mmCIF file of C-alpha atoms in Angstrom:
data_model
loop_
_atom_site.group_PDB
_atom_site.id
_atom_site.type_symbol
_atom_site.label_atom_id
_atom_site.label_comp_id
_atom_site.label_asym_id
_atom_site.label_seq_id
_atom_site.Cartn_x
_atom_site.Cartn_y
_atom_site.Cartn_z
ATOM 1 C CA UNK A 1 0.685 -0.514 0.407
ATOM 2 C CA UNK A 2 1.359 3.220 -0.403
ATOM 3 C CA UNK A 3 0.860 5.784 2.522
ATOM 4 C CA UNK A 4 1.074 9.055 4.593
ATOM 5 C CA UNK A 5 0.773 8.950 8.085
ATOM 6 C CA UNK A 6 1.402 12.386 8.718
ATOM 7 C CA UNK A 7 -1.674 14.704 6.994
ATOM 8 C CA UNK A 8 -2.110 17.076 8.888
ATOM 9 C CA UNK A 9 -5.575 18.522 9.332
ATOM 10 C CA UNK A 10 -7.004 22.033 8.684
ATOM 11 C CA UNK A 11 -7.054 23.067 12.048
ATOM 12 C CA UNK A 12 -2.949 23.032 12.091
ATOM 13 C CA UNK A 13 -2.616 25.283 9.515
ATOM 14 C CA UNK A 14 -3.736 27.782 10.595
ATOM 15 C CA UNK A 15 -3.136 27.565 15.261
ATOM 16 C CA UNK A 16 1.031 27.325 13.222
ATOM 17 C CA UNK A 17 -0.041 29.966 10.807
ATOM 18 C CA UNK A 18 0.369 27.652 7.986
ATOM 19 C CA UNK A 19 0.447 29.826 5.078
ATOM 20 C CA UNK A 20 -2.674 28.128 2.813
ATOM 21 C CA UNK A 21 -4.563 29.119 0.374
ATOM 22 C CA UNK A 22 -8.202 26.924 1.101
ATOM 23 C CA UNK A 23 -10.590 29.498 2.921
ATOM 24 C CA UNK A 24 -12.277 26.283 4.938
ATOM 25 C CA UNK A 25 -11.096 22.756 6.357
ATOM 26 C CA UNK A 26 -13.879 21.329 3.447
ATOM 27 C CA UNK A 27 -12.304 22.621 0.778
ATOM 28 C CA UNK A 28 -8.747 21.275 1.879
ATOM 29 C CA UNK A 29 -10.249 18.025 2.602
ATOM 30 C CA UNK A 30 -11.995 18.008 -1.134
ATOM 31 C CA UNK A 31 -7.735 18.685 -1.957
ATOM 32 C CA UNK A 32 -5.775 16.023 0.124
ATOM 33 C CA UNK A 33 -7.921 13.657 -1.380
ATOM 34 C CA UNK A 34 -8.270 14.437 -4.635
ATOM 35 C CA UNK A 35 -4.076 14.380 -4.094
ATOM 36 C CA UNK A 36 -4.177 11.350 -1.754
ATOM 37 C CA UNK A 37 -5.789 9.489 -5.159
ATOM 38 C CA UNK A 38 -3.732 11.566 -7.864
ATOM 39 C CA UNK A 39 -0.719 9.598 -6.756
ATOM 40 C CA UNK A 40 -2.446 6.522 -5.682
ATOM 41 C CA UNK A 41 -1.884 6.729 -1.706
ATOM 42 C CA UNK A 42 -4.425 4.706 -0.295
ATOM 43 C CA UNK A 43 -3.665 5.000 3.375
ATOM 44 C CA UNK A 44 -3.247 8.254 5.359
ATOM 45 C CA UNK A 45 -2.353 8.413 9.044
ATOM 46 C CA UNK A 46 -4.370 11.353 10.663
ATOM 47 C CA UNK A 47 -2.605 13.365 13.319
ATOM 48 C CA UNK A 48 -2.347 16.618 14.795
ATOM 49 C CA UNK A 49 -0.475 16.831 18.469
ATOM 50 C CA UNK A 50 -2.525 15.801 21.008
ATOM 51 C CA UNK A 51 -5.904 16.811 19.183
ATOM 52 C CA UNK A 52 -8.201 14.213 17.555
ATOM 53 C CA UNK A 53 -10.927 16.877 17.538
ATOM 54 C CA UNK A 54 -10.331 18.688 14.401
ATOM 55 C CA UNK A 55 -8.893 15.625 12.273
ATOM 56 C CA UNK A 56 -12.560 14.071 12.203
ATOM 57 C CA UNK A 57 -13.565 15.842 9.107
ATOM 58 C CA UNK A 58 -10.871 15.141 7.533
ATOM 59 C CA UNK A 59 -10.503 11.770 8.723
ATOM 60 C CA UNK A 60 -14.060 10.843 7.081
ATOM 61 C CA UNK A 61 -13.654 12.889 4.216
ATOM 62 C CA UNK A 62 -10.739 10.606 4.131
ATOM 63 C CA UNK A 63 -13.153 7.259 4.488
ATOM 64 C CA UNK A 64 -16.098 8.231 2.706
ATOM 65 C CA UNK A 65 -13.957 8.573 -1.303
ATOM 66 C CA UNK A 66 -12.837 5.449 -0.136
ATOM 67 C CA UNK A 67 -8.587 5.766 1.610
ATOM 68 C CA UNK A 68 -8.787 4.193 4.787
ATOM 69 C CA UNK A 69 -7.902 6.627 7.368
ATOM 70 C CA UNK A 70 -6.114 5.706 11.119
ATOM 71 C CA UNK A 71 -6.960 8.344 13.010
ATOM 72 C CA UNK A 72 -4.311 9.018 15.871
ATOM 73 C CA UNK A 73 -2.106 11.564 17.226
ATOM 74 C CA UNK A 74 1.464 13.200 17.444
ATOM 75 C CA UNK A 75 2.453 12.862 20.903
ATOM 76 C CA UNK A 76 5.235 14.486 22.379
ATOM 77 C CA UNK A 77 6.995 13.240 25.389
ATOM 78 C CA UNK A 78 8.469 14.796 27.992
ATOM 79 C CA UNK A 79 12.354 14.004 26.738
ATOM 80 C CA UNK A 80 10.977 15.911 23.187
ATOM 81 C CA UNK A 81 10.705 13.233 20.844
ATOM 82 C CA UNK A 82 7.464 13.497 18.514
ATOM 83 C CA UNK A 83 5.539 10.296 17.654
ATOM 84 C CA UNK A 84 2.437 9.857 16.080
ATOM 85 C CA UNK A 85 0.253 7.057 17.514
ATOM 86 C CA UNK A 86 -2.720 5.866 14.815
ATOM 87 C CA UNK A 87 -5.424 3.610 15.735
ATOM 88 C CA UNK A 88 -7.998 1.226 13.940
ATOM 89 C CA UNK A 89 -11.082 3.150 13.227
ATOM 90 C CA UNK A 90 -12.694 0.940 16.343
ATOM 91 C CA UNK A 91 -11.046 3.321 18.455
ATOM 92 C CA UNK A 92 -12.371 6.827 17.693
ATOM 93 C CA UNK A 93 -14.286 7.257 20.358
ATOM 94 C CA UNK A 94 -11.496 7.100 22.496
ATOM 95 C CA UNK A 95 -8.729 8.411 21.423
ATOM 96 C CA UNK A 96 -9.602 11.329 23.945
ATOM 97 C CA UNK A 97 -8.416 9.631 26.655
ATOM 98 C CA UNK A 98 -4.773 8.130 24.836
ATOM 99 C CA UNK A 99 -4.311 11.649 24.896
ATOM 100 C CA UNK A 100 -5.618 11.705 28.948
ATOM 101 C CA UNK A 101 -3.053 9.167 30.367
ATOM 102 C CA UNK A 102 -0.016 11.062 28.098
ATOM 103 C CA UNK A 103 -1.368 13.997 31.052
ATOM 104 C CA UNK A 104 -2.001 17.149 27.981
ATOM 105 C CA UNK A 105 -5.493 18.663 29.210
ATOM 106 C CA UNK A 106 -5.556 21.375 27.962
ATOM 107 C CA UNK A 107 -5.536 21.833 24.022
ATOM 108 C CA UNK A 108 -5.497 25.588 23.959
ATOM 109 C CA UNK A 109 -1.441 25.480 24.183
ATOM 110 C CA UNK A 110 0.005 24.843 20.745
ATOM 111 C CA UNK A 111 2.223 22.325 21.114
ATOM 112 C CA UNK A 112 1.201 20.552 24.074
ATOM 113 C CA UNK A 113 4.621 18.251 25.647
ATOM 114 C CA UNK A 114 3.571 15.310 27.399
ATOM 115 C CA UNK A 115 4.159 13.519 30.911
ATOM 116 C CA UNK A 116 5.575 10.763 29.765
ATOM 117 C CA UNK A 117 9.196 10.161 28.665
ATOM 118 C CA UNK A 118 9.318 8.167 25.376
ATOM 119 C CA UNK A 119 9.075 4.562 26.778
ATOM 120 C CA UNK A 120 6.983 5.026 28.497
ATOM 121 C CA UNK A 121 4.321 6.584 25.903
ATOM 122 C CA UNK A 122 5.335 2.729 24.018
ATOM 123 C CA UNK A 123 4.547 1.099 26.335
ATOM 124 C CA UNK A 124 1.078 2.884 26.676
ATOM 125 C CA UNK A 125 0.246 2.562 22.965
ATOM 126 C CA UNK A 126 1.095 -1.095 23.412
ATOM 127 C CA UNK A 127 -1.867 -1.001 25.927
ATOM 128 C CA UNK A 128 -3.862 1.244 23.933
ATOM 129 C CA UNK A 129 -3.524 -1.083 20.832
ATOM 130 C CA UNK A 130 -1.520 1.968 18.504
ATOM 131 C CA UNK A 131 0.628 1.781 16.102
ATOM 132 C CA UNK A 132 3.633 4.295 17.014
ATOM 133 C CA UNK A 133 6.459 5.583 14.543
ATOM 134 C CA UNK A 134 8.874 8.349 15.792
ATOM 135 C CA UNK A 135 8.497 10.685 13.331
ATOM 136 C CA UNK A 136 10.924 12.502 11.872
ATOM 137 C CA UNK A 137 13.638 10.612 13.447
ATOM 138 C CA UNK A 138 16.564 12.511 12.572
ATOM 139 C CA UNK A 139 15.317 16.294 12.391
ATOM 140 C CA UNK A 140 16.522 18.594 14.824
ATOM 141 C CA UNK A 141 13.302 19.404 16.207
ATOM 142 C CA UNK A 142 11.553 16.275 18.789
ATOM 143 C CA UNK A 143 13.830 13.867 16.521
ATOM 144 C CA UNK A 144 14.279 10.398 17.948
ATOM 145 C CA UNK A 145 18.253 10.239 16.196
ATOM 146 C CA UNK A 146 18.591 14.591 17.921
ATOM 147 C CA UNK A 147 16.585 14.443 21.536
ATOM 148 C CA UNK A 148 17.952 11.539 22.530
ATOM 149 C CA UNK A 149 21.703 9.593 23.445
ATOM 150 C CA UNK A 150 23.237 6.659 24.321
ATOM 151 C CA UNK A 151 21.496 4.103 26.511
ATOM 152 C CA UNK A 152 18.123 6.467 26.097
ATOM 153 C CA UNK A 153 17.871 6.804 22.605
ATOM 154 C CA UNK A 154 19.176 2.860 21.831
ATOM 155 C CA UNK A 155 16.409 1.336 24.246
ATOM 156 C CA UNK A 156 13.305 3.877 22.335
ATOM 157 C CA UNK A 157 15.109 2.874 19.060
ATOM 158 C CA UNK A 158 14.866 -1.035 19.855
ATOM 159 C CA UNK A 159 11.936 -0.784 22.683
ATOM 160 C CA UNK A 160 9.869 -3.736 19.941
ATOM 161 C CA UNK A 161 7.121 0.020 20.208
ATOM 162 C CA UNK A 162 7.781 0.994 18.023
ATOM 163 C CA UNK A 163 7.439 0.124 14.333
ATOM 164 C CA UNK A 164 8.288 2.326 12.068
ATOM 165 C CA UNK A 165 9.976 5.368 11.560
ATOM 166 C CA UNK A 166 9.731 8.315 9.456
ATOM 167 C CA UNK A 167 12.269 10.976 8.076
ATOM 168 C CA UNK A 168 11.621 14.234 7.452
ATOM 169 C CA UNK A 169 11.890 16.076 4.126
ATOM 170 C CA UNK A 170 12.562 14.483 0.757
ATOM 171 C CA UNK A 171 13.885 11.221 0.129
ATOM 172 C CA UNK A 172 17.269 12.280 -1.861
#
């Protein structure tokens, strides 16, 4: 399957002052779905920093269009590492509880940091039935390979709960 597992919802753009040509969520969602179909992407993961409510419209638009869409969130651990936490559709209604377990209760913060470290988050994710991906793994901001060092980095990198990692930017 061709996948795009870190697709941000429309609200993310406004909260982080990202420029966009889209005036509303419906147009943005339609454009994302069309771009995915044009690129042959069959599976998406919709993530935002410890938020899921504002992703529901894009998840539903993708599913209606025949794409498989994982709901989820991007976690920022207390040691500064970013993880994508993706869930099967049967978990859509309980994701806010999982965010609470990460110690995040205030969604007014632009990019909250959780109270769990990387290994604690991965252990919780296993119990939740989530798939965890180390986001932008080599990036200065939040990348596992940049934020952690020595044995701590080795322990997270080799954890059986860490199923994948993502590199930021073009493949070359």
